[in-house]
mmCIF file of C-alpha atoms and ligand atoms in Angstrom:
data_model
loop_
_atom_site.group_PDB
_atom_site.id
_atom_site.type_symbol
_atom_site.label_atom_id
_atom_site.label_comp_id
_atom_site.label_asym_id
_atom_site.label_seq_id
_atom_site.Cartn_x
_atom_site.Cartn_y
_atom_site.Cartn_z
ATOM 1 C CA MET A 540 174.497 89.050 120.027
ATOM 2 C CA TYR A 541 175.299 85.377 119.775
ATOM 3 C CA LEU A 542 172.546 83.182 118.325
ATOM 4 C CA THR A 543 172.427 79.405 118.726
ATOM 5 C CA PRO A 544 172.014 77.343 115.524
ATOM 6 C CA GLU A 545 168.287 76.930 116.320
ATOM 7 C CA GLU A 546 167.896 80.700 116.848
ATOM 8 C CA GLU A 547 169.715 81.277 113.533
ATOM 9 C CA LYS A 548 167.079 79.143 111.835
ATOM 10 C CA LEU A 549 164.306 81.272 113.335
ATOM 11 C CA PHE A 550 166.158 84.415 112.283
ATOM 12 C CA ASN A 551 166.513 83.124 108.710
ATOM 13 C CA GLY A 552 162.809 82.398 108.420
ATOM 14 C CA GLU A 553 163.063 78.582 108.444
ATOM 15 C CA ARG A 554 160.245 78.417 111.055
ATOM 16 C CA GLY A 555 157.966 80.899 109.286
ATOM 17 C CA GLY A 556 157.553 84.639 108.881
ATOM 18 C CA THR A 557 156.140 85.394 112.344
ATOM 19 C CA CYS A 558 159.030 83.755 114.195
ATOM 20 C CA GLN A 559 161.403 85.518 111.827
ATOM 21 C CA LYS A 560 159.826 88.904 112.642
ATOM 22 C CA ALA A 561 160.013 88.102 116.353
ATOM 23 C CA MET A 562 163.683 87.095 116.116
ATOM 24 C CA GLU A 563 164.476 90.252 114.159
ATOM 25 C CA ILE A 564 162.982 92.356 116.980
ATOM 26 C CA LEU A 565 164.874 90.428 119.672
ATOM 27 C CA ALA A 566 168.163 90.535 117.738
ATOM 28 C CA ALA A 567 167.804 94.287 117.154
ATOM 29 C CA LEU A 568 167.096 94.903 120.855
ATOM 30 C CA GLY A 569 170.015 92.670 121.830
ATOM 31 C CA ASP A 570 172.379 94.549 119.524
ATOM 32 C CA ILE A 571 171.199 97.995 120.665
ATOM 33 C CA TYR A 572 171.567 97.165 124.374
ATOM 34 C CA GLY A 573 174.699 95.007 124.135
ATOM 35 C CA ALA A 574 173.168 91.656 125.134
ATOM 36 C CA ASP A 575 175.501 88.661 124.827
ATOM 37 C CA ARG A 576 172.740 86.096 124.114
ATOM 38 C CA LEU A 577 169.087 85.249 124.488
ATOM 39 C CA ILE A 578 167.861 83.746 127.756
ATOM 40 C CA PRO A 579 164.705 81.651 128.346
ATOM 41 C CA ILE A 580 161.750 83.429 129.973
ATOM 42 C CA LYS A 581 159.031 82.038 132.193
ATOM 43 C CA SER A 582 156.223 84.326 131.004
ATOM 44 C CA ALA A 583 155.320 87.403 128.998
ATOM 45 C CA GLN A 584 152.866 90.211 129.760
ATOM 46 C CA ILE A 585 151.901 92.083 126.634
ATOM 47 C CA ALA A 586 150.866 95.748 126.465
ATOM 48 C CA GLY A 587 149.580 97.428 123.318
ATOM 49 C CA VAL A 588 146.023 96.117 123.557
ATOM 50 C CA SER A 589 143.716 99.131 123.679
ATOM 51 C CA TYR A 590 142.440 100.258 120.291
ATOM 52 C CA LYS A 591 142.731 103.770 121.733
ATOM 53 C CA THR A 592 146.519 103.435 121.924
ATOM 54 C CA ILE A 593 147.470 101.123 119.034
ATOM 55 C CA GLY A 594 144.763 102.050 116.502
ATOM 56 C CA GLU A 595 144.324 100.539 113.050
ATOM 57 C CA ALA A 596 148.051 100.110 112.360
ATOM 58 C CA GLY A 597 148.489 98.028 115.527
ATOM 59 C CA LEU A 598 145.444 95.911 114.731
ATOM 60 C CA GLU A 599 146.808 95.165 111.265
ATOM 61 C CA TRP A 600 150.271 94.300 112.588
ATOM 62 C CA ILE A 601 148.944 91.810 115.135
ATOM 63 C CA SER A 602 146.399 90.300 112.728
ATOM 64 C CA ASP A 603 149.195 89.477 110.261
ATOM 65 C CA LEU A 604 151.082 87.323 112.789
ATOM 66 C CA LYS A 605 150.716 83.541 112.725
ATOM 67 C CA GLY A 606 151.832 80.849 115.168
ATOM 68 C CA LYS A 607 151.676 80.358 118.926
ATOM 69 C CA VAL A 608 153.425 81.842 121.924
ATOM 70 C CA ALA A 609 156.072 79.593 123.469
ATOM 71 C CA VAL A 610 155.495 80.586 127.135
ATOM 72 C CA PRO A 611 152.457 81.583 129.261
ATOM 73 C CA SER A 612 151.511 85.071 128.086
ATOM 74 C CA ILE A 613 148.809 87.449 129.243
ATOM 75 C CA LEU A 614 147.324 90.673 127.887
ATOM 76 C CA ASN A 615 147.323 94.119 129.433
ATOM 77 C CA PRO A 616 144.030 96.039 129.842
ATOM 78 C CA ALA A 617 142.047 96.856 126.707
ATOM 79 C CA GLY A 618 140.009 99.946 125.857
ATOM 80 C CA MET A 619 136.712 98.683 127.292
ATOM 81 C CA ASP A 620 134.976 96.202 129.553
ATOM 82 C CA ARG A 621 134.312 93.333 127.148
ATOM 83 C CA GLU A 622 130.864 92.699 128.652
ATOM 84 C CA CYS A 623 129.694 96.148 129.820
ATOM 85 C CA TRP A 624 131.184 98.339 127.080
ATOM 86 C CA GLN A 625 127.854 99.979 126.314
ATOM 87 C CA GLU A 626 127.485 100.978 129.962
ATOM 88 C CA MET A 627 130.897 102.635 129.687
ATOM 89 C CA GLY A 628 129.699 104.714 126.736
ATOM 90 C CA ILE A 629 131.919 102.940 124.174
ATOM 91 C CA SER A 630 130.798 103.096 120.538
ATOM 92 C CA GLU A 631 129.929 99.968 118.579
ATOM 93 C CA GLU A 632 132.678 100.703 116.083
ATOM 94 C CA PHE A 633 135.334 100.934 118.811
ATOM 95 C CA ALA A 634 134.043 97.745 120.461
ATOM 96 C CA GLU A 635 134.252 95.843 117.193
ATOM 97 C CA ARG A 636 137.861 96.976 116.522
ATOM 98 C CA GLN A 637 138.833 96.244 120.138
ATOM 99 C CA GLU A 638 137.429 92.712 119.980
ATOM 100 C CA LYS A 639 139.383 92.086 116.752
ATOM 101 C CA ILE A 640 142.618 93.033 118.533
ATOM 102 C CA ILE A 641 141.899 90.729 121.465
ATOM 103 C CA ARG A 642 140.931 87.845 119.185
ATOM 104 C CA ALA A 643 144.119 88.322 117.148
ATOM 105 C CA TYR A 644 146.179 87.944 120.331
ATOM 106 C CA GLU A 645 144.036 84.983 121.375
ATOM 107 C CA ALA A 646 144.776 83.267 118.048
ATOM 108 C CA LEU A 647 148.473 83.498 118.977
ATOM 109 C CA GLY A 648 147.759 81.645 122.234
ATOM 110 C CA VAL A 649 147.923 84.736 124.469
ATOM 111 C CA ARG A 650 145.595 84.617 127.499
ATOM 112 C CA THR A 651 142.998 87.364 127.333
ATOM 113 C CA GLU A 652 142.518 88.208 131.007
ATOM 114 C CA CYS A 653 143.462 91.822 130.122
ATOM 115 C CA SER A 654 144.971 92.924 133.420
ATOM 116 C CA CYS A 655 147.942 94.963 134.608
ATOM 117 C CA THR A 656 148.066 92.848 137.785
ATOM 118 C CA PRO A 657 148.590 89.340 136.384
ATOM 119 C CA TYR A 658 150.438 88.422 139.608
ATOM 120 C CA ASN A 659 147.073 88.713 141.428
ATOM 121 C CA ILE A 660 145.496 86.207 139.027
ATOM 122 C CA PHE A 661 148.172 83.533 138.478
ATOM 123 C CA ASP A 662 150.854 82.353 140.919
ATOM 124 C CA ASN A 663 153.064 80.723 138.339
ATOM 125 C CA LEU A 664 153.926 83.554 135.923
ATOM 126 C CA ALA A 665 156.950 84.841 137.820
ATOM 127 C CA GLY A 666 158.864 83.805 140.914
ATOM 128 C CA PHE A 667 162.004 85.075 142.622
ATOM 129 C CA GLY A 668 164.937 85.064 140.179
ATOM 130 C CA ASP A 669 162.817 84.130 137.143
ATOM 131 C CA HIS A 670 163.479 85.936 133.864
ATOM 132 C CA VAL A 671 160.309 87.302 132.270
ATOM 133 C CA ALA A 672 159.361 89.808 129.546
ATOM 134 C CA TRP A 673 156.635 92.083 130.853
ATOM 135 C CA SER A 674 155.610 95.345 129.291
ATOM 136 C CA GLU A 675 153.108 97.265 131.417
ATOM 137 C CA SER A 676 155.177 99.635 133.515
ATOM 138 C CA SER A 677 153.520 98.977 136.896
ATOM 139 C CA ALA A 678 153.594 95.211 136.314
ATOM 140 C CA ILE A 679 157.285 95.453 135.392
ATOM 141 C CA SER A 680 158.009 97.364 138.568
ATOM 142 C CA TYR A 681 156.065 94.838 140.674
ATOM 143 C CA ALA A 682 157.762 91.850 139.021
ATOM 144 C CA ASN A 683 161.262 93.244 139.560
ATOM 145 C CA SER A 684 160.814 94.813 142.960
ATOM 146 C CA VAL A 685 158.130 92.916 144.883
ATOM 147 C CA ILE A 686 158.452 89.430 143.361
ATOM 148 C CA GLY A 687 162.199 89.614 142.684
ATOM 149 C CA ALA A 688 161.768 88.365 139.100
ATOM 150 C CA ARG A 689 163.804 89.994 136.315
ATOM 151 C CA THR A 690 162.419 91.985 133.415
ATOM 152 C CA ASN A 691 163.327 94.994 131.359
ATOM 153 C CA ARG A 692 160.801 97.670 130.447
ATOM 154 C CA GLU A 693 159.655 95.838 127.340
ATOM 155 C CA GLY A 694 157.594 97.580 124.686
ATOM 156 C CA GLY A 695 154.509 95.715 123.457
ATOM 157 C CA PRO A 696 156.234 94.332 120.305
ATOM 158 C CA GLY A 697 159.334 93.297 122.303
ATOM 159 C CA ALA A 698 157.220 91.398 124.849
ATOM 160 C CA LEU A 699 155.201 89.724 122.085
ATOM 161 C CA ALA A 700 158.405 88.767 120.243
ATOM 162 C CA ALA A 701 159.798 87.293 123.483
ATOM 163 C CA ALA A 702 156.523 85.400 124.020
ATOM 164 C CA LEU A 703 156.679 83.882 120.515
ATOM 165 C CA VAL A 704 160.325 82.811 120.830
ATOM 166 C CA GLY A 705 160.228 82.066 124.585
ATOM 167 C CA LYS A 706 163.401 84.086 125.100
ATOM 168 C CA THR A 707 164.589 87.646 125.666
ATOM 169 C CA PRO A 708 167.965 89.387 125.217
ATOM 170 C CA ASN A 709 170.186 89.213 128.284
ATOM 171 C CA TYR A 710 170.801 92.828 129.308
ATOM 172 C CA GLY A 711 169.562 95.493 131.725
ATOM 173 C CA PHE A 712 167.657 94.220 134.763
ATOM 174 C CA HIS A 713 168.375 90.584 133.890
ATOM 175 C CA LEU A 714 171.954 91.214 135.061
ATOM 176 C CA ASP A 715 172.993 91.468 138.738
ATOM 177 C CA GLU A 716 175.064 94.623 138.225
ATOM 178 C CA ASN A 717 172.063 96.648 137.039
ATOM 179 C CA ARG A 718 169.945 95.775 140.073
ATOM 180 C CA ILE A 719 172.192 97.617 142.528
ATOM 181 C CA PRO A 720 170.452 100.668 144.057
ATOM 182 C CA ASP A 721 171.652 104.137 142.989
ATOM 183 C CA VAL A 722 169.991 106.531 145.387
ATOM 184 C CA LEU A 723 168.762 106.375 148.984
ATOM 185 C CA ILE A 724 165.269 107.804 149.540
ATOM 186 C CA LYS A 725 164.693 108.526 153.198
ATOM 187 C CA VAL A 726 161.045 109.222 153.932
ATOM 188 C CA GLU A 727 160.291 111.310 157.020
ATOM 189 C CA ALA A 728 156.575 110.548 157.196
ATOM 190 C CA GLU A 729 154.234 107.784 158.320
ATOM 191 C CA LEU A 730 152.594 106.574 155.106
ATOM 192 C CA HIS A 731 149.277 104.864 154.528
ATOM 193 C CA ASP A 732 147.361 103.684 151.441
ATOM 194 C CA SER A 733 147.367 106.371 148.690
ATOM 195 C CA ASP A 734 150.345 108.133 150.336
ATOM 196 C CA TYR A 735 152.520 105.517 148.632
ATOM 197 C CA GLY A 736 151.197 106.620 145.245
ATOM 198 C CA ALA A 737 151.869 110.244 146.184
ATOM 199 C CA LEU A 738 155.400 109.317 147.275
ATOM 200 C CA GLY A 739 155.990 107.453 144.012
ATOM 201 C CA TYR A 740 154.733 110.444 142.036
ATOM 202 C CA ILE A 741 157.377 112.638 143.714
ATOM 203 C CA VAL A 742 160.257 110.164 143.631
ATOM 204 C CA GLY A 743 159.771 109.115 139.991
ATOM 205 C CA GLU A 744 160.148 112.726 138.895
ATOM 206 C CA ILE A 745 163.391 113.017 140.860
ATOM 207 C CA VAL A 746 165.120 109.727 140.046
ATOM 208 C CA GLY A 747 164.033 109.128 136.402
ATOM 209 C CA ASP A 748 165.174 105.622 135.453
ATOM 210 C CA ARG A 749 167.575 105.024 138.351
ATOM 211 C CA VAL A 750 167.076 102.388 141.094
ATOM 212 C CA PRO A 751 165.840 103.935 144.367
ATOM 213 C CA PHE A 752 166.466 102.334 147.760
ATOM 214 C CA PHE A 753 163.810 103.310 150.302
ATOM 215 C CA GLU A 754 164.090 103.654 154.037
ATOM 216 C CA LEU A 755 160.522 104.086 155.275
ATOM 217 C CA LYS A 756 159.039 104.618 158.725
ATOM 218 C CA SER A 757 156.200 102.181 158.047
ATOM 219 C CA LYS A 758 156.184 98.733 156.434
ATOM 220 C CA PRO A 759 154.114 98.835 153.220
ATOM 221 C CA SER A 760 151.672 96.100 152.228
ATOM 222 C CA LYS A 761 151.971 94.508 148.782
ATOM 223 C CA ASP A 762 149.134 96.734 147.527
ATOM 224 C CA GLU A 763 150.992 99.799 148.788
ATOM 225 C CA LEU A 764 154.195 98.648 147.061
ATOM 226 C CA LYS A 765 152.123 98.178 143.898
ATOM 227 C CA SER A 766 150.955 101.818 144.152
ATOM 228 C CA LEU A 767 154.437 103.136 144.890
ATOM 229 C CA GLY A 768 156.023 101.333 141.938
ATOM 230 C CA ALA A 769 153.211 102.212 139.532
ATOM 231 C CA ALA A 770 153.521 105.932 140.295
ATOM 232 C CA MET A 771 157.325 105.941 139.978
ATOM 233 C CA ALA A 772 157.082 104.145 136.642
ATOM 234 C CA ALA A 773 154.670 106.834 135.387
ATOM 235 C CA SER A 774 156.215 110.058 136.694
ATOM 236 C CA GLY A 775 159.711 108.681 136.006
ATOM 237 C CA ALA A 776 160.851 105.471 134.347
ATOM 238 C CA VAL A 777 161.609 103.409 137.449
ATOM 239 C CA ALA A 778 161.544 99.668 136.704
ATOM 240 C CA LEU A 779 163.132 98.429 139.937
ATOM 241 C CA TYR A 780 163.244 99.726 143.502
ATOM 242 C CA HIS A 781 164.146 98.292 146.867
ATOM 243 C CA VAL A 782 162.487 98.900 150.234
ATOM 244 C CA VAL A 783 164.393 98.017 153.384
ATOM 245 C CA GLY A 784 162.478 95.322 155.263
ATOM 246 C CA ALA A 785 159.789 94.941 152.600
ATOM 247 C CA SER A 786 161.237 93.901 149.223
ATOM 248 C CA PRO A 787 163.082 90.654 148.566
ATOM 249 C CA GLU A 788 166.450 91.942 147.322
ATOM 250 C CA ALA A 789 166.884 94.976 149.602
ATOM 251 C CA GLY A 790 168.863 92.975 152.179
ATOM 252 C CA LYS A 791 171.613 92.272 149.632
ATOM 253 C CA TYR A 792 172.623 95.928 149.470
ATOM 254 C CA GLY A 793 173.857 98.723 151.702
ATOM 255 C CA ALA A 794 172.388 102.215 151.403
ATOM 256 C CA PRO A 795 173.744 104.185 148.385
ATOM 257 C CA GLU A 796 175.776 107.334 149.121
ATOM 258 C CA GLU A 797 173.489 109.722 147.271
ATOM 259 C CA ARG A 798 170.640 110.547 149.577
ATOM 260 C CA ILE A 799 167.322 112.347 149.147
ATOM 261 C CA THR A 800 164.926 113.097 151.979
ATOM 262 C CA ILE A 801 161.180 113.303 151.380
ATOM 263 C CA GLU A 802 159.151 115.135 154.015
ATOM 264 C CA GLU A 803 155.499 114.804 154.992
ATOM 265 C CA ARG A 804 154.820 118.282 153.601
ATOM 266 C CA GLN A 805 155.825 117.130 150.083
ATOM 267 C CA ILE A 806 153.453 114.149 150.229
ATOM 268 C CA LYS A 807 150.573 116.405 151.350
ATOM 269 C CA GLU A 808 151.221 118.816 148.469
ATOM 270 C CA ILE A 809 150.277 116.128 145.917
ATOM 271 C CA TYR A 810 146.731 115.996 147.265
ATOM 272 C CA SER A 811 144.045 118.527 146.436
ATOM 273 C CA SER A 812 140.281 118.854 146.594
ATOM 274 C CA GLY A 813 137.540 119.787 144.161
ATOM 275 C CA GLU A 814 134.337 118.546 142.581
ATOM 276 C CA PRO A 815 135.054 115.747 140.077
ATOM 277 C CA ASP A 816 132.460 114.329 137.696
ATOM 278 C CA LEU A 817 134.179 110.913 137.716
ATOM 279 C CA ILE A 818 135.801 109.126 140.647
ATOM 280 C CA ALA A 819 137.935 106.173 139.580
ATOM 281 C CA PHE A 820 139.602 103.471 141.674
ATOM 282 C CA GLY A 821 141.822 100.608 140.566
ATOM 283 C CA CYS A 822 145.019 101.890 138.986
ATOM 284 C CA PRO A 823 146.712 99.393 139.005
ATOM 285 C CA HIS A 824 143.751 96.980 138.960
ATOM 286 C CA SER A 825 142.226 96.555 142.418
ATOM 287 C CA SER A 826 143.201 93.526 144.466
ATOM 288 C CA VAL A 827 140.693 91.594 146.578
ATOM 289 C CA SER A 828 141.764 93.419 149.753
ATOM 290 C CA GLU A 829 141.416 96.817 148.040
ATOM 291 C CA LEU A 830 137.900 95.846 146.898
ATOM 292 C CA GLU A 831 137.060 94.699 150.441
ATOM 293 C CA ARG A 832 138.162 98.056 151.816
ATOM 294 C CA LEU A 833 136.079 99.933 149.241
ATOM 295 C CA ALA A 834 133.063 97.756 150.032
ATOM 296 C CA ARG A 835 133.444 98.672 153.718
ATOM 297 C CA LEU A 836 133.776 102.387 152.953
ATOM 298 C CA LEU A 837 130.735 102.327 150.635
ATOM 299 C CA ASN A 838 128.608 100.180 152.926
ATOM 300 C CA GLY A 839 125.129 101.724 153.418
ATOM 301 C CA LYS A 840 125.923 104.672 151.109
ATOM 302 C CA LYS A 841 124.708 105.708 147.661
ATOM 303 C CA VAL A 842 127.086 107.367 145.209
ATOM 304 C CA ARG A 843 125.776 110.537 143.586
ATOM 305 C CA LYS A 844 128.444 110.807 140.909
ATOM 306 C CA GLU A 845 129.857 108.415 138.319
ATOM 307 C CA VAL A 846 132.170 105.985 140.146
ATOM 308 C CA TRP A 847 134.321 103.350 138.440
ATOM 309 C CA VAL A 848 136.189 100.567 140.160
ATOM 310 C CA CYS A 849 138.644 98.791 137.838
ATOM 311 C CA THR A 850 139.753 95.247 138.527
ATOM 312 C CA SER A 851 140.518 92.039 136.671
ATOM 313 C CA ARG A 852 137.686 89.846 135.429
ATOM 314 C CA ALA A 853 139.237 86.875 137.233
ATOM 315 C CA ILE A 854 138.815 88.657 140.579
ATOM 316 C CA LYS A 855 135.317 89.889 139.696
ATOM 317 C CA ASN A 856 134.194 86.382 138.749
ATOM 318 C CA LYS A 857 135.707 84.816 141.852
ATOM 319 C CA HIS A 858 134.149 87.285 144.312
ATOM 320 C CA PRO A 859 130.553 87.974 143.190
ATOM 321 C CA GLU A 860 129.324 88.854 146.682
ATOM 322 C CA LEU A 861 132.055 91.457 147.126
ATOM 323 C CA ILE A 862 131.250 92.988 143.729
ATOM 324 C CA ARG A 863 127.553 93.030 144.620
ATOM 325 C CA LYS A 864 128.313 94.963 147.817
ATOM 326 C CA ILE A 865 130.249 97.620 145.894
ATOM 327 C CA GLU A 866 127.681 97.876 143.106
ATOM 328 C CA LYS A 867 124.847 98.224 145.652
ATOM 329 C CA SER A 868 126.182 101.749 146.263
ATOM 330 C CA GLY A 869 125.760 102.600 142.576
ATOM 331 C CA ALA A 870 129.495 102.357 141.813
ATOM 332 C CA LYS A 871 130.317 100.454 138.606
ATOM 333 C CA VAL A 872 132.904 97.684 138.628
ATOM 334 C CA PHE A 873 134.629 97.446 135.248
ATOM 335 C CA CYS A 874 137.035 94.720 134.089
ATOM 336 C CA ASP A 875 139.449 94.225 131.168
ATOM 337 C CA THR A 876 140.138 97.975 131.061
ATOM 338 C CA CYS A 877 140.913 101.077 133.106
ATOM 339 C CA MET A 878 140.242 104.797 133.369
ATOM 340 C CA VAL A 879 143.444 105.596 131.433
ATOM 341 C CA VAL A 880 143.458 103.191 128.476
ATOM 342 C CA SER A 881 139.725 103.452 127.783
ATOM 343 C CA PRO A 882 138.465 106.373 125.683
ATOM 344 C CA ALA A 883 135.290 106.293 127.829
ATOM 345 C CA SER A 884 136.846 108.562 130.479
ATOM 346 C CA GLU A 885 137.475 111.331 127.938
ATOM 347 C CA ARG A 886 133.877 112.620 128.149
ATOM 348 C CA PHE A 887 134.398 113.711 131.761
ATOM 349 C CA SER A 888 136.018 116.998 132.735
ATOM 350 C CA CYS A 889 137.568 116.188 136.121
ATOM 351 C CA MET A 890 138.560 112.818 137.564
ATOM 352 C CA MET A 891 139.360 112.146 141.216
ATOM 353 C CA VAL A 892 141.795 109.276 141.808
ATOM 354 C CA ASN A 893 143.635 107.682 144.724
ATOM 355 C CA SER A 894 146.500 106.554 142.448
ATOM 356 C CA GLY A 895 149.745 108.410 141.779
ATOM 357 C CA LYS A 896 150.017 106.714 138.400
ATOM 358 C CA ALA A 897 146.511 107.675 137.276
ATOM 359 C CA HIS A 898 147.104 111.206 138.599
ATOM 360 C CA LYS A 899 150.111 111.474 136.286
ATOM 361 C CA TYR A 900 148.509 109.939 133.189
ATOM 362 C CA VAL A 901 144.895 111.153 133.260
ATOM 363 C CA PRO A 902 145.644 114.768 132.182
ATOM 364 C CA ASN A 903 148.102 113.734 129.445
ATOM 365 C CA LEU A 904 146.472 110.613 128.037
ATOM 366 C CA CYS A 905 142.776 111.379 128.603
ATOM 367 C CA GLY A 906 142.772 115.188 128.455
ATOM 368 C CA VAL A 907 140.890 115.233 131.777
ATOM 369 C CA ARG A 908 141.812 117.274 134.851
ATOM 370 C CA SER A 909 142.932 115.083 137.746
ATOM 371 C CA ILE A 910 142.576 115.445 141.514
ATOM 372 C CA MET A 911 144.619 113.160 143.748
ATOM 373 C CA ALA A 912 142.871 112.291 147.011
ATOM 374 C CA THR A 913 142.930 109.558 149.638
ATOM 375 C CA THR A 914 140.598 106.584 149.222
ATOM 376 C CA GLU A 915 138.372 107.930 152.014
ATOM 377 C CA GLU A 916 138.215 111.383 150.386
ATOM 378 C CA CYS A 917 137.320 109.790 147.038
ATOM 379 C CA VAL A 918 134.418 107.960 148.689
ATOM 380 C CA GLU A 919 133.296 111.168 150.454
ATOM 381 C CA ALA A 920 133.338 113.045 147.107
ATOM 382 C CA ALA A 921 131.381 110.195 145.493
ATOM 383 C CA VAL A 922 128.521 110.304 147.978
ATOM 384 C CA ARG A 923 128.387 114.109 148.224
ATOM 385 C CA GLY A 924 125.538 115.758 146.332
HETATM 386 FE FE1 LIG B 629 146.768 99.416 135.002
HETATM 387 FE FE2 LIG B 629 145.542 101.229 133.571
HETATM 388 FE FE3 LIG B 629 146.766 101.963 135.746
HETATM 389 S S1 LIG B 629 146.758 99.572 132.790
HETATM 390 S S2 LIG B 629 148.442 100.516 135.967
HETATM 391 S S3 LIG B 629 145.005 100.575 135.641
HETATM 392 S S4 LIG B 629 146.852 103.025 133.804
#
């Protein structure tokens, strides 16, 4: 990969050890994936925050870095709510290690909002056609597919390296030719709400890391696209998809020749019933309209099981009345974290979720049985004795 004279200086350590480490990561990625050069990025979103996932080695690695990020950068969810960690059942030792990780990122100039939906907090992180380096898989999918920005599936270190240098190697989804759809997904069902997560769960397993092109009977909202992309990124490795009439680049392409039909029966098969001991909403982090819907569904009811609603702290702080309405039911609204990356969910035996992504990850990453249900069914299970 070609480096400019200034990039050579970074690579040779003339701007310090941290920039040198970052350039080494970017140069290695560029060489592996055949990038011609580095390109400027508008923002970075950095995963690898929860002490549950990165542990002591990750904490040490981040703490050793010095310097400041060159572009607006934001953290992914951590392993606990930074204010209500005791209520989550997090140990003091974990909380102390987790705070050290967040403060180490903060010292590098990374914003500590700790959310997988940064696009619902800030308007200026990514726009159509912007190059970015994001690393949480649902955020990547949303950036590429719903915003029309361009990012690869960065790992945490790759996104942090890009943040420090302000550039990323030019390959993969930064290039027009890799954004062309590979496979037509024709959906023979009217979809609503969690059905998009169920659809994503099915399609991700089928298409792996290819680019699906959806023809749907209904027009999805942005929250529904968020659920679809998150599930496909978890059950497969989908980083970009197009939806006719609903995503910004779909109109540029005709339908691919390879065609897969998904029937209503397949969507229904993802759902099941049962008696969970935890019901968790907000994977990806709940938007304001998702919280409003939950508040309506919970209005006048009392939950009789543990119920978590995960969202960003920015949304919680901006909408105290909405949060109060949800919490009046006994449900707990947690920020900075989620049911998957926090170790707090591991003490439960069965979790009910309305998210295709959580349904995929909860058994593997938390060791907890998962039941996928609609949002209404989750609320019904929560208030049942
Ligand atoms: Fe976000 Fe956690 Fe789901 S990071 S996408 S809420 S697994």
